[in-house]
mmCIF file of C-alpha atoms in Angstrom:
data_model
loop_
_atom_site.group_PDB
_atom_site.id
_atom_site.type_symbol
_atom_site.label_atom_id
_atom_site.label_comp_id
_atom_site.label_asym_id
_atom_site.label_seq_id
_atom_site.Cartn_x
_atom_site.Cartn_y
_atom_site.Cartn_z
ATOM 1 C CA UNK A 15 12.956 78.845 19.975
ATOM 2 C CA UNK A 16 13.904 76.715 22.622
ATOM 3 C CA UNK A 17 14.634 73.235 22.222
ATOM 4 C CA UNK A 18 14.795 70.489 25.411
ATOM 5 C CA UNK A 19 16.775 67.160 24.212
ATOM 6 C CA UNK A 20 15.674 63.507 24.893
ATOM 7 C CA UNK A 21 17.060 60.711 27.147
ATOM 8 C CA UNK A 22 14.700 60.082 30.000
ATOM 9 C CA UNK A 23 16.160 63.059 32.195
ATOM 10 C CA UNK A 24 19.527 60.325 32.184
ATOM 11 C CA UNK A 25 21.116 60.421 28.324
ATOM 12 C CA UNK A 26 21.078 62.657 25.850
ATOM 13 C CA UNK A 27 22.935 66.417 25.937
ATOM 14 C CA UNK A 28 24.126 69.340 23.583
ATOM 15 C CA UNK A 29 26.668 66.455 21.633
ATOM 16 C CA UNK A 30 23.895 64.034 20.660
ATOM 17 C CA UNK A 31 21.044 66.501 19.420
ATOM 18 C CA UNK A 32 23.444 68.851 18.263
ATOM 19 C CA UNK A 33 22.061 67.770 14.745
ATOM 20 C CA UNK A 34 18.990 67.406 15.561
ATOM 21 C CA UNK A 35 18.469 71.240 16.815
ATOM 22 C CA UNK A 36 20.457 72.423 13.408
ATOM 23 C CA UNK A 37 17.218 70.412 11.340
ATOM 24 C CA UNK A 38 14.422 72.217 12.922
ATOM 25 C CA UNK A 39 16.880 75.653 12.596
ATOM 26 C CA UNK A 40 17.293 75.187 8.805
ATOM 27 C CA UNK A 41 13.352 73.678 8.133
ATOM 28 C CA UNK A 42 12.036 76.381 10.601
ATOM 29 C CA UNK A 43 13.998 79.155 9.559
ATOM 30 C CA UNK A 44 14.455 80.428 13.358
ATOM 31 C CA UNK A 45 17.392 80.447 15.451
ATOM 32 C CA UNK A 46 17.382 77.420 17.761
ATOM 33 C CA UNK A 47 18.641 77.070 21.351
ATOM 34 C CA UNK A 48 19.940 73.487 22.387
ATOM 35 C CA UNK A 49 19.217 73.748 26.245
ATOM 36 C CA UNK A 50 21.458 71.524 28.610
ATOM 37 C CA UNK A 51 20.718 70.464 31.701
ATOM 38 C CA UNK A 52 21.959 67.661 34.405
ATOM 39 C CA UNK A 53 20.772 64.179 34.317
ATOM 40 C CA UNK A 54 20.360 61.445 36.709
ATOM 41 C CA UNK A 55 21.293 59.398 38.835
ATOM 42 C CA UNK A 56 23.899 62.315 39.661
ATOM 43 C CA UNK A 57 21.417 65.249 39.538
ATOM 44 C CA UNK A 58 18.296 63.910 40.256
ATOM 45 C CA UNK A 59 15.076 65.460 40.208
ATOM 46 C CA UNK A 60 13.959 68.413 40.215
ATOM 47 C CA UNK A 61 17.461 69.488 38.555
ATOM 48 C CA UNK A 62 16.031 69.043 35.229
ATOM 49 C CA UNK A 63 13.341 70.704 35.300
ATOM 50 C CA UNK A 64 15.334 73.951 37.387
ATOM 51 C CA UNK A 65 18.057 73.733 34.740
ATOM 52 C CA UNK A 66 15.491 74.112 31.921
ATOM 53 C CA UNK A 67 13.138 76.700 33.396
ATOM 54 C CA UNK A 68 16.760 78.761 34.085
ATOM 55 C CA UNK A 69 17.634 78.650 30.224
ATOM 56 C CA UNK A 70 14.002 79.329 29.837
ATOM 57 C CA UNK A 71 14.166 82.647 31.567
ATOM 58 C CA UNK A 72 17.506 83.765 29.770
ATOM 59 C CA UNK A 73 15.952 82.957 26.543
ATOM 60 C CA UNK A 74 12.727 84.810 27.499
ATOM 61 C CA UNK A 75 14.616 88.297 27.578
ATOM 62 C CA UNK A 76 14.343 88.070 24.083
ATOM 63 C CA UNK A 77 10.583 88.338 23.370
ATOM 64 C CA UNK A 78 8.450 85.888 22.672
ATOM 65 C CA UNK A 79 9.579 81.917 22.697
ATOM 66 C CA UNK A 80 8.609 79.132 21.169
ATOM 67 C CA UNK A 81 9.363 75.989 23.807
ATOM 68 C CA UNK A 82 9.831 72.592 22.049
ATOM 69 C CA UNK A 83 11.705 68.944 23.055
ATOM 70 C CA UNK A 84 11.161 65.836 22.167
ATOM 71 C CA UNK A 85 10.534 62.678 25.040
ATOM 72 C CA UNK A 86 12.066 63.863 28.424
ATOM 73 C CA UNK A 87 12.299 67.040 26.487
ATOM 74 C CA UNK A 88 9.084 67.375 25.906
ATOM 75 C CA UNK A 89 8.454 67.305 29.438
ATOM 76 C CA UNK A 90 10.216 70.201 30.234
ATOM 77 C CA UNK A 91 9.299 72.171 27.214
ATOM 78 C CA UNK A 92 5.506 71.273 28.933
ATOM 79 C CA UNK A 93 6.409 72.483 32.207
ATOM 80 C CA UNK A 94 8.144 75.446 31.874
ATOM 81 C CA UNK A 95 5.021 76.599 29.629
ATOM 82 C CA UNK A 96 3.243 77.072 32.930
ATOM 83 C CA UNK A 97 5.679 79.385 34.348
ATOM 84 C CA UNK A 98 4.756 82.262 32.561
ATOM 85 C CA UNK A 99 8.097 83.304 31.860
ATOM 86 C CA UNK A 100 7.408 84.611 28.717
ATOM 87 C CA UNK A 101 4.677 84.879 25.561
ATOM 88 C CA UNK A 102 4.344 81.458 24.271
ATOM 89 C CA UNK A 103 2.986 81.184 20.976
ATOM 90 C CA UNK A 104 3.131 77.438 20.260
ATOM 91 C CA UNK A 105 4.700 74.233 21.954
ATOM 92 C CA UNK A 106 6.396 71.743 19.086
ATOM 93 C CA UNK A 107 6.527 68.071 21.120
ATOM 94 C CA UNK A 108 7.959 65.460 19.790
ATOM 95 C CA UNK A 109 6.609 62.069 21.494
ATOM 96 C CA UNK A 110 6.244 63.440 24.800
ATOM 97 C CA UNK A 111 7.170 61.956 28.126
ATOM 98 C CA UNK A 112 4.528 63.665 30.022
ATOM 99 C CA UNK A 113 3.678 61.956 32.913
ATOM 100 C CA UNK A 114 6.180 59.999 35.444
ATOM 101 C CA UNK A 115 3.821 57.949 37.500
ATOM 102 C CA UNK A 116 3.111 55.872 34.634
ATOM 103 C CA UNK A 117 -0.428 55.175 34.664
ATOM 104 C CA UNK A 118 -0.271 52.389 32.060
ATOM 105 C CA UNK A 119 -3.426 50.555 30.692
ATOM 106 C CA UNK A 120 -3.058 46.860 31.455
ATOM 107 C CA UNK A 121 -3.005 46.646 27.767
ATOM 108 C CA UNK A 122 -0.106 49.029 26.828
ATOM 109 C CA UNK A 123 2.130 47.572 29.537
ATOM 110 C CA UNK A 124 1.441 44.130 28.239
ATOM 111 C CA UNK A 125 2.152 45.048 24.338
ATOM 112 C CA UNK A 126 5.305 46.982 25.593
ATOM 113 C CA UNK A 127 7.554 45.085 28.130
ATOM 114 C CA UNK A 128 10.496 46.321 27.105
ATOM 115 C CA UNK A 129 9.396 50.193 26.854
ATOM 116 C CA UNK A 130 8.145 49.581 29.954
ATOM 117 C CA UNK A 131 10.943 48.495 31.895
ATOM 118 C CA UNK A 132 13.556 50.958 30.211
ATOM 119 C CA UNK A 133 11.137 53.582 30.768
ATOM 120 C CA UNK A 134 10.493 53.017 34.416
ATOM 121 C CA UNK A 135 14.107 52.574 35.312
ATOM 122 C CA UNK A 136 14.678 55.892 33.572
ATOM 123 C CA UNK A 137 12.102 57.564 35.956
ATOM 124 C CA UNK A 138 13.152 55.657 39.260
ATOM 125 C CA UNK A 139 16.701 57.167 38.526
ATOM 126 C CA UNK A 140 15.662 60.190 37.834
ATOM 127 C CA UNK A 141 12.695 61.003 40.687
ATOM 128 C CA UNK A 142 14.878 59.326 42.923
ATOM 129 C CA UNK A 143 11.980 58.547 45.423
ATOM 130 C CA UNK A 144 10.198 61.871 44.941
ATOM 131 C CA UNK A 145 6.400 61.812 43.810
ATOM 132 C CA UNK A 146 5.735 60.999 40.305
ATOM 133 C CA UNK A 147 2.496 63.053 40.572
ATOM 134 C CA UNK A 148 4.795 66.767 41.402
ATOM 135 C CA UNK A 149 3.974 68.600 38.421
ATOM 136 C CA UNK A 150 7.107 69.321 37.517
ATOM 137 C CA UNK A 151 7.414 65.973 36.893
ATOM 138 C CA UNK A 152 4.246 65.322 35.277
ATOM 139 C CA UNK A 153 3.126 68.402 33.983
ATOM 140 C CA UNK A 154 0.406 67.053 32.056
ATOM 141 C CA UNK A 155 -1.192 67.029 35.481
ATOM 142 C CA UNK A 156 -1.840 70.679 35.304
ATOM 143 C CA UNK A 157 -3.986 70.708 32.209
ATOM 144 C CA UNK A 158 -4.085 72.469 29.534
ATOM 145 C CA UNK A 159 -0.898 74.830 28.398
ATOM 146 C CA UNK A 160 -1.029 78.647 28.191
ATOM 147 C CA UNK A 161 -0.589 78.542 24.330
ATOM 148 C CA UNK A 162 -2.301 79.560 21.393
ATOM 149 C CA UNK A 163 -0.696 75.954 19.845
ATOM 150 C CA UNK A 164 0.615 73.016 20.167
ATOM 151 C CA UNK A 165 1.834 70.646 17.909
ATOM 152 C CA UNK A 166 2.118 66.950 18.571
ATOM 153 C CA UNK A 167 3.854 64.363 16.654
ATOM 154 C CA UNK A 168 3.708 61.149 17.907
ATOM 155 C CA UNK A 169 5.114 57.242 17.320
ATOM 156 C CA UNK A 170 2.584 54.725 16.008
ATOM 157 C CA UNK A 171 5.036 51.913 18.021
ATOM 158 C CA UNK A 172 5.094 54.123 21.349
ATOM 159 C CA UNK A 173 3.440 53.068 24.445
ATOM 160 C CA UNK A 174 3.663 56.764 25.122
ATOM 161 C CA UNK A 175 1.470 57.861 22.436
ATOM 162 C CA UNK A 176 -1.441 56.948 24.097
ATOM 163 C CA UNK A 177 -0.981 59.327 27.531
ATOM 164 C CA UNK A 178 0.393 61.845 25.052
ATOM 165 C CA UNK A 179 -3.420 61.621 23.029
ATOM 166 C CA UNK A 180 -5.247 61.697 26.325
ATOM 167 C CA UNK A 181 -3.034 65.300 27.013
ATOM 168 C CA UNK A 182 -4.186 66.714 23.341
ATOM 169 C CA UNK A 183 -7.929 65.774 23.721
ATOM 170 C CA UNK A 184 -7.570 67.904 27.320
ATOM 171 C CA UNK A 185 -5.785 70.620 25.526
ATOM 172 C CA UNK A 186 -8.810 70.902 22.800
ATOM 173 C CA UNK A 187 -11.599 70.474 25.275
ATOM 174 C CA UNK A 188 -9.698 73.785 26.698
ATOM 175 C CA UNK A 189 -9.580 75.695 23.531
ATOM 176 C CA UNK A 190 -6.170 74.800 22.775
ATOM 177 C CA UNK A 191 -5.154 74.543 18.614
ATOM 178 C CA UNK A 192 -3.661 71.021 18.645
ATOM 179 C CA UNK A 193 -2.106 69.453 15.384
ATOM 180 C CA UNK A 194 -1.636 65.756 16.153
ATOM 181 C CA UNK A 195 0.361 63.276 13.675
ATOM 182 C CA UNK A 196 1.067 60.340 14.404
ATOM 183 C CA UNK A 197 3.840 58.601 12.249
ATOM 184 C CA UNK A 198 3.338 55.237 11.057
ATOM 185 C CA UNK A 199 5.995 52.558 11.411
ATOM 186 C CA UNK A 200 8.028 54.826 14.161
ATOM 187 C CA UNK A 201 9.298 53.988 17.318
ATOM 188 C CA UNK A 202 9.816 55.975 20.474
ATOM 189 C CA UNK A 203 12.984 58.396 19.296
ATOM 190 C CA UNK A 204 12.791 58.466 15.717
ATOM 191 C CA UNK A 205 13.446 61.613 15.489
ATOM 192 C CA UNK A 206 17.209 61.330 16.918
ATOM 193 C CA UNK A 207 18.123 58.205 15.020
ATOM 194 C CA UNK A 208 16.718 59.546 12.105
ATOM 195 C CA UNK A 209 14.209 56.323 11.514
ATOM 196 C CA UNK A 210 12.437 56.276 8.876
ATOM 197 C CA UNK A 211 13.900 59.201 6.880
ATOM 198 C CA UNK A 212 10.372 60.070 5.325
ATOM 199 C CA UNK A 213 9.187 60.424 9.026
ATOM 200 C CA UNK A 214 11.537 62.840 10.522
ATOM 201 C CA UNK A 215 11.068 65.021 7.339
ATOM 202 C CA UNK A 216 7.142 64.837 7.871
ATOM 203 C CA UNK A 217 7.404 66.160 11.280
ATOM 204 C CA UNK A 218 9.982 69.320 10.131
ATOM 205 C CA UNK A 219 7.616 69.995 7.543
ATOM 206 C CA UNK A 220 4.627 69.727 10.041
ATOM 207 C CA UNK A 221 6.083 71.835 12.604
ATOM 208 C CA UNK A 222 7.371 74.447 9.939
ATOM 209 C CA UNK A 223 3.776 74.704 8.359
ATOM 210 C CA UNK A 224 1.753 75.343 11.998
ATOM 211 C CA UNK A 225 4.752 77.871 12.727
ATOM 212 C CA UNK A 226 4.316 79.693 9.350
ATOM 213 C CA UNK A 227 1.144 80.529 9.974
ATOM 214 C CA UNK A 228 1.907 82.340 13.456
ATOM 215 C CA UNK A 229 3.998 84.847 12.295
ATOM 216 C CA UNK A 230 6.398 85.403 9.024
ATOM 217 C CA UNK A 231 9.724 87.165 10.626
ATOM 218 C CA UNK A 232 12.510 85.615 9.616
ATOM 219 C CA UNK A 233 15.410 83.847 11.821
ATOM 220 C CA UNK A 234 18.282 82.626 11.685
ATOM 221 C CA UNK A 235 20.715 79.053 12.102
ATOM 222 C CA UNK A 236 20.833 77.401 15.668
ATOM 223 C CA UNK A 237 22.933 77.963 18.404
ATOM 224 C CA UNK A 238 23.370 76.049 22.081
ATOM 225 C CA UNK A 239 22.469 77.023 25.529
ATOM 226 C CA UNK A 240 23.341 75.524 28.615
ATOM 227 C CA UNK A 241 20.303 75.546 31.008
ATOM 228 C CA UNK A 242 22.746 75.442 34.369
ATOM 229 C CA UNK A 243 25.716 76.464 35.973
ATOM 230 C CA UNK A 244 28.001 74.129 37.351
#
């Protein structure tokens, strides 16, 4: 499995979710690959998304992979599911980031201010004038993934939830398996600060349940991966 950290394509690397990838190892029971990549403003887009479909392919020698991230992660995780690298039996995203140009309801942007400023400032650094609506940036735009399943846990307190809802009804209406949970009194992140407890243990068990009935083999701890060369 491959596993695409956090941070709005700016924060976030192998140190901080270092701890995170070693949960899902242990509660999955499969060996888990960190992937790296560079962030913005000093590698702006699309070095993220190169970086990650790079580690992608590496990873891919192996057989079949299981792509998962969670926010900016789950972006990539998305995208590179449409390159056909490999078989992907399921995607695992964890309150996705899925589509840059930020097509807010009036309503969301109004009952998240804050989200939506620290949000948009993380995409402006990142696209760096390029279009929002390149699907490597918003790969939501390209429909439905080439899985069997996808699993979706989202943040009751996240403006994102409600693009990343729109994404699973698509992903049905296309035959997709989607398992969508979304975990009350979260906020954007919980999984990485570990907030509420009870939460992040939901989603491991989740995840660990829809992967247990793809296949039995067993795996082993996590390990790291970076997704570029410098």
């Amino acid at each position: 499995m491959a596993w695409f950290h956090g941070g709005g394509f700016v924060t976030g690397g192998l140190a901080t979710h270092s701890r995170v990838a070693g949960r899902i190892a242990y509660a999955l029971g499969r060996t888990v690959a960190l992937v790296g990549y560079r962030l913005a403003p000093e590698h702006p887009f699309p070095a993220a998304f190169d970086d990650a479909r790079r580690g992608a392919q590496r990873l891919s020698d192996r057989g079949p992979l299981i792509l998962g991230g969670d926010s900016a992660g789950a972006n990539l995780a998305l995208g590179v599911s449409h390159l056909g690298l490999a078989e992907v039996p399921a995607l695992l995203l964890a309150y996705p980031f899925l589509d840059l140009s930020m097509g807010w309801s009036p309503e969301t942007r109004a009952a998240f201010p804050e989200d939506w400023a620290r949000l948009d400032a993380y995409r402006r650094l990142y696209l760096a004038g390029a279009d929002p609506d390149d699907p490597r940036a918003s790969p939501a735009s390209l429909g439905a993934p080439p899985v069997a399943r996808v699993a979706l846990a989202l943040a009751d307190r996240d403006p994102l939830a409600e693009e990343a809802r729109a994404f699973a009804a698509d992903a049905r209406r296309a035959g997709v398996e989607v398992f969508e949970h979304i975990h009350p009194r979260t906020r954007h992140g919980f999984l990485l600060r570990d907030d509420p407890p009870s939460a992040v243990d939901r989603l491991l068990t989740d995840f660990a349940a829809i992967l247990a009935t793809r296949d039995s083999e067993p795996r082993t701890a996590g390990t790291a991966t970076e997704g570029h060369h410098e």
